[in-house]
Coordinates of N, CA, C and O in Angstrom, one line a residue:
M469 N -15.4 41.7 -71.2 CA -14.4 41.8 -70.2 C -13.7 40.5 -70.1 O -14.2 39.4 -70.0
L470 N -12.3 40.6 -70.1 CA -11.5 39.4 -70.0 C -11.5 38.9 -68.5 O -11.3 39.7 -67.6
Q471 N -11.6 37.7 -68.3 CA -11.6 37.0 -67.0 C -10.4 36.1 -66.9 O -9.9 35.6 -67.9
P472 N -9.8 36.0 -65.7 CA -8.7 35.1 -65.6 C -9.1 33.7 -65.8 O -10.2 33.3 -65.5
A473 N -8.3 32.9 -66.5 CA -8.6 31.5 -66.7 C -8.5 30.7 -65.4 O -7.8 31.1 -64.5
P474 N -9.4 29.7 -65.3 CA -9.4 29.0 -64.0 C -8.1 28.4 -63.6 O -7.4 27.8 -64.3
D475 N -7.7 28.7 -62.3 CA -6.5 28.2 -61.7 C -5.2 28.5 -62.4 O -4.2 27.8 -62.3
R476 N -5.2 29.5 -63.3 CA -4.0 29.8 -64.0 C -3.5 31.2 -63.8 O -2.3 31.5 -64.1
G477 N -4.4 32.1 -63.5 CA -4.0 33.5 -63.3 C -3.7 34.2 -64.5 O -2.9 35.2 -64.5
I478 N -4.1 33.7 -65.7 CA -3.9 34.4 -67.0 C -5.2 34.8 -67.6 O -6.2 34.2 -67.2
L479 N -5.2 35.7 -68.5 CA -6.4 36.1 -69.1 C -6.9 35.0 -70.1 O -6.2 34.2 -70.7
D480 N -8.2 35.1 -70.4 CA -8.9 34.1 -71.3 C -8.2 34.1 -72.7 O -7.9 33.1 -73.3
S481 N -7.9 35.3 -73.2 CA -7.3 35.4 -74.5 C -5.9 34.7 -74.5 O -5.5 34.1 -75.5
E482 N -5.1 34.9 -73.5 CA -3.8 34.3 -73.4 C -3.9 32.8 -73.3 O -3.2 32.0 -73.9
F483 N -4.9 32.3 -72.5 CA -5.2 30.9 -72.4 C -5.6 30.3 -73.7 O -5.1 29.3 -74.1
R484 N -6.5 31.0 -74.4 CA -7.0 30.5 -75.7 C -5.8 30.5 -76.7 O -5.6 29.5 -77.5
D485 N -5.0 31.5 -76.7 CA -3.9 31.6 -77.7 C -2.9 30.4 -77.4 O -2.3 29.8 -78.3
G486 N -2.6 30.2 -76.1 CA -1.8 29.1 -75.8 C -2.3 27.7 -76.2 O -1.6 26.9 -76.7
R487 N -3.6 27.5 -76.1 CA -4.2 26.3 -76.5 C -4.2 26.2 -78.1 O -4.0 25.1 -78.6
I488 N -4.4 27.3 -78.8 CA -4.3 27.2 -80.2 C -2.9 26.9 -80.7 O -2.7 26.0 -81.5
Q489 N -1.9 27.5 -80.0 CA -0.5 27.1 -80.3 C -0.2 25.7 -80.1 O 0.5 25.0 -80.8
E490 N -0.7 25.1 -79.0 CA -0.5 23.7 -78.6 C -1.1 22.8 -79.6 O -0.6 21.8 -80.0
R491 N -2.4 23.2 -80.0 CA -3.0 22.3 -81.0 C -2.3 22.4 -82.4 O -2.2 21.3 -83.1
R492 N -1.8 23.5 -82.7 CA -1.0 23.6 -84.0 C 0.3 22.7 -83.9 O 0.7 22.0 -84.8
R493 N 1.0 22.8 -82.7 CA 2.2 22.0 -82.5 C 1.9 20.5 -82.6 O 2.6 19.8 -83.3
I494 N 0.8 20.1 -82.0 CA 0.4 18.7 -82.1 C 0.1 18.3 -83.5 O 0.5 17.2 -84.0
A495 N -0.6 19.2 -84.2 CA -1.0 18.9 -85.6 C 0.2 18.8 -86.5 O 0.3 17.9 -87.4
V496 N 1.2 19.6 -86.3 CA 2.5 19.5 -87.1 C 3.2 18.2 -86.8 O 3.6 17.5 -87.7
I497 N 3.2 17.8 -85.5 CA 3.9 16.5 -85.2 C 3.2 15.4 -85.8 O 3.8 14.5 -86.4
Q498 N 1.8 15.4 -85.7 CA 1.0 14.3 -86.3 C 1.2 14.3 -87.9 O 1.4 13.2 -88.4
L499 N 1.2 15.4 -88.5 CA 1.4 15.5 -89.9 C 2.8 15.0 -90.3 O 2.9 14.3 -91.4
E500 N 3.8 15.3 -89.5 CA 5.2 14.8 -89.8 C 5.2 13.2 -89.7 O 5.8 12.6 -90.6
K501 N 4.5 12.7 -88.7 CA 4.5 11.2 -88.6 C 3.7 10.6 -89.7 O 4.1 9.5 -90.2
I502 N 2.6 11.2 -90.2 CA 1.8 10.7 -91.3 C 2.7 10.7 -92.6 O 2.7 9.8 -93.3
K503 N 3.4 11.8 -92.8 CA 4.3 11.9 -93.9 C 5.4 10.8 -93.9 O 5.6 10.2 -94.9
A504 N 6.0 10.5 -92.8 CA 6.9 9.5 -92.6 C 6.3 8.1 -92.9 O 6.9 7.3 -93.6
A505 N 5.1 7.9 -92.4 CA 4.4 6.6 -92.7 C 4.1 6.5 -94.2 O 4.2 5.4 -94.7
L506 N 3.6 7.5 -94.8 CA 3.4 7.5 -96.2 C 4.6 7.1 -97.0 O 4.6 6.4 -98.0
E507 N 5.8 7.7 -96.6 CA 7.0 7.4 -97.3 C 7.4 6.0 -97.1 O 7.9 5.3 -98.0
A508 N 7.2 5.4 -95.9 CA 7.5 4.0 -95.6 C 6.6 3.1 -96.4 O 7.1 2.1 -97.0
V509 N 5.3 3.4 -96.6 CA 4.4 2.6 -97.4 C 4.9 2.7 -98.8 O 4.9 1.6 -99.5
E510 N 5.2 3.8 -99.3 CA 5.7 4.0 -100.7 C 7.0 3.1 -100.9 O 7.1 2.5 -102.0
A511 N 7.9 3.1 -99.9 CA 9.1 2.3 -100.0 C 8.8 0.8 -100.1 O 9.5 0.0 -100.7
C512 N 7.7 0.4 -99.5 CA 7.3 -1.0 -99.5 C 6.6 -1.5 -100.8 O 6.5 -2.6 -101.1
C513 N 6.1 -0.5 -101.5 CA 5.4 -0.7 -102.7 C 6.3 -1.3 -103.8 O 7.4 -0.9 -104.0
G514 N 5.8 -2.4 -104.4 CA 6.6 -3.1 -105.5 C 6.3 -2.4 -106.8 O 6.9 -2.8 -107.8
H515 N 5.4 -1.4 -106.9 CA 5.1 -0.7 -108.2 C 4.7 -1.7 -109.3 O 5.3 -1.8 -110.3
C516 N 3.7 -2.6 -108.9 CA 3.2 -3.5 -109.9 C 2.7 -2.8 -111.1 O 2.3 -1.7 -111.1
A517 N 2.6 -3.6 -112.2 CA 2.1 -3.0 -113.5 C 0.6 -2.7 -113.3 O 0.1 -1.7 -113.8
V518 N -0.1 -3.5 -112.6 CA -1.5 -3.3 -112.3 C -1.7 -3.4 -110.8 O -1.4 -4.4 -110.2
C519 N -2.2 -2.3 -110.2 CA -2.4 -2.2 -108.8 C -3.8 -2.5 -108.4 O -4.7 -1.9 -109.0
S520 N -4.0 -3.5 -107.6 CA -5.3 -3.9 -107.2 C -5.8 -3.0 -106.0 O -5.0 -2.7 -105.1
P521 N -7.1 -2.7 -106.0 CA -7.6 -1.9 -104.9 C -7.5 -2.6 -103.6 O -7.5 -2.0 -102.5
S522 N -7.4 -3.9 -103.6 CA -7.4 -4.7 -102.4 C -5.9 -4.9 -101.9 O -5.7 -5.6 -100.9
C523 N -5.0 -4.4 -102.6 CA -3.5 -4.6 -102.3 C -3.3 -3.9 -100.9 O -3.8 -2.7 -100.7
P524 N -2.7 -4.5 -100.0 CA -2.5 -3.9 -98.6 C -1.7 -2.6 -98.7 O -2.0 -1.7 -97.9
I525 N -0.8 -2.4 -99.7 CA -0.1 -1.2 -99.8 C -1.0 -0.1 -100.2 O -1.0 1.0 -99.7
A526 N -1.9 -0.4 -101.2 CA -2.9 0.6 -101.7 C -3.9 1.0 -100.6 O -4.2 2.1 -100.5
V527 N -4.3 0.0 -99.9 CA -5.2 0.3 -98.8 C -4.6 1.2 -97.7 O -5.2 2.1 -97.3
S528 N -3.3 0.9 -97.4 CA -2.6 1.7 -96.4 C -2.4 3.1 -96.9 O -2.6 4.1 -96.2
R529 N -2.0 3.2 -98.2 CA -1.8 4.5 -98.7 C -3.1 5.4 -98.7 O -3.0 6.5 -98.3
R530 N -4.2 4.8 -99.1 CA -5.5 5.5 -99.1 C -5.9 5.9 -97.6 O -6.3 7.0 -97.4
A531 N -5.7 5.0 -96.7 CA -6.0 5.3 -95.3 C -5.2 6.4 -94.7 O -5.7 7.3 -94.1
L532 N -3.9 6.4 -95.0 CA -3.0 7.4 -94.5 C -3.2 8.7 -95.1 O -3.2 9.8 -94.5
A533 N -3.5 8.7 -96.4 CA -3.8 10.0 -97.1 C -5.1 10.6 -96.6 O -5.2 11.8 -96.4
G534 N -6.1 9.7 -96.3 CA -7.4 10.2 -95.7 C -7.1 10.8 -94.3 O -7.7 11.8 -94.0
L535 N -6.3 10.1 -93.5 CA -6.0 10.6 -92.2 C -5.3 12.0 -92.3 O -5.5 12.9 -91.6
R536 N -4.3 12.1 -93.2 CA -3.6 13.3 -93.4 C -4.6 14.5 -93.8 O -4.5 15.6 -93.2
D537 N -5.5 14.2 -94.7 CA -6.5 15.2 -95.1 C -7.4 15.6 -93.9 O -7.7 16.8 -93.7
D538 N -7.8 14.6 -93.1 CA -8.6 14.9 -91.9 C -7.8 15.8 -90.9 O -8.4 16.7 -90.3
L539 N -6.5 15.5 -90.7 CA -5.7 16.3 -89.8 C -5.6 17.8 -90.4 O -5.6 18.7 -89.6
L540 N -5.4 17.9 -91.7 CA -5.3 19.2 -92.2 C -6.6 20.0 -92.1 O -6.6 21.2 -91.8
D541 N -7.7 19.3 -92.2 CA -9.0 20.0 -92.1 C -9.3 20.4 -90.6 O -9.9 21.4 -90.3
A542 N -8.8 19.6 -89.7 CA -9.0 19.8 -88.3 C -8.0 20.7 -87.6 O -8.1 21.2 -86.5
A543 N -6.9 21.1 -88.4 CA -5.9 22.0 -87.8 C -6.5 23.4 -87.6 O -7.3 23.9 -88.4
P544 N -6.3 24.0 -86.5 CA -6.8 25.3 -86.2 C -6.3 26.4 -87.1 O -5.1 26.4 -87.4
D545 N -7.1 27.3 -87.5 CA -6.7 28.5 -88.2 C -6.1 29.5 -87.3 O -6.1 29.3 -86.1
D546 N -5.7 30.6 -87.8 CA -5.1 31.7 -87.0 C -6.1 32.2 -85.9 O -5.6 32.6 -84.8
D547 N -7.4 32.2 -86.2 CA -8.3 32.7 -85.2 C -8.8 31.6 -84.2 O -9.6 31.8 -83.3
G548 N -8.2 30.4 -84.4 CA -8.6 29.3 -83.5 C -9.7 28.4 -83.9 O -10.0 27.4 -83.3
T549 N -10.3 28.8 -85.0 CA -11.4 27.9 -85.5 C -10.9 26.8 -86.4 O -9.8 26.9 -86.9
V550 N -11.7 25.8 -86.5 CA -11.3 24.6 -87.3 C -12.3 24.5 -88.4 O -13.5 24.9 -88.3
K551 N -11.9 24.0 -89.6 CA -12.8 23.8 -90.7 C -13.9 22.8 -90.4 O -15.0 23.0 -90.8
Q552 N -13.5 21.8 -89.7 CA -14.5 20.8 -89.3 C -14.0 20.1 -88.1 O -12.8 20.0 -87.8
E553 N -14.9 19.6 -87.3 CA -14.5 18.8 -86.1 C -14.3 17.4 -86.5 O -15.1 16.8 -87.3
V554 N -13.3 16.7 -86.1 CA -13.0 15.3 -86.4 C -13.7 14.5 -85.3 O -13.8 14.7 -84.2

């Protein structure tokens, strides 16, 4: 049986759906920011003949790519579940 959400006067399913939509919206915004940051890092790259793993650009690129992957894994599916909790 569906119960009203606390202090909102809406049903649990509506409350849950609204939260899922909000989480998706936030995930999209975060992913857009990560994409812009990755593009900025790429623009800073001098494209050396040999890239060192300790290069600040390479470190930044790996960190941002990892964050992007974590955000994609944590994004809610259609049913509201996530692949993994961050």
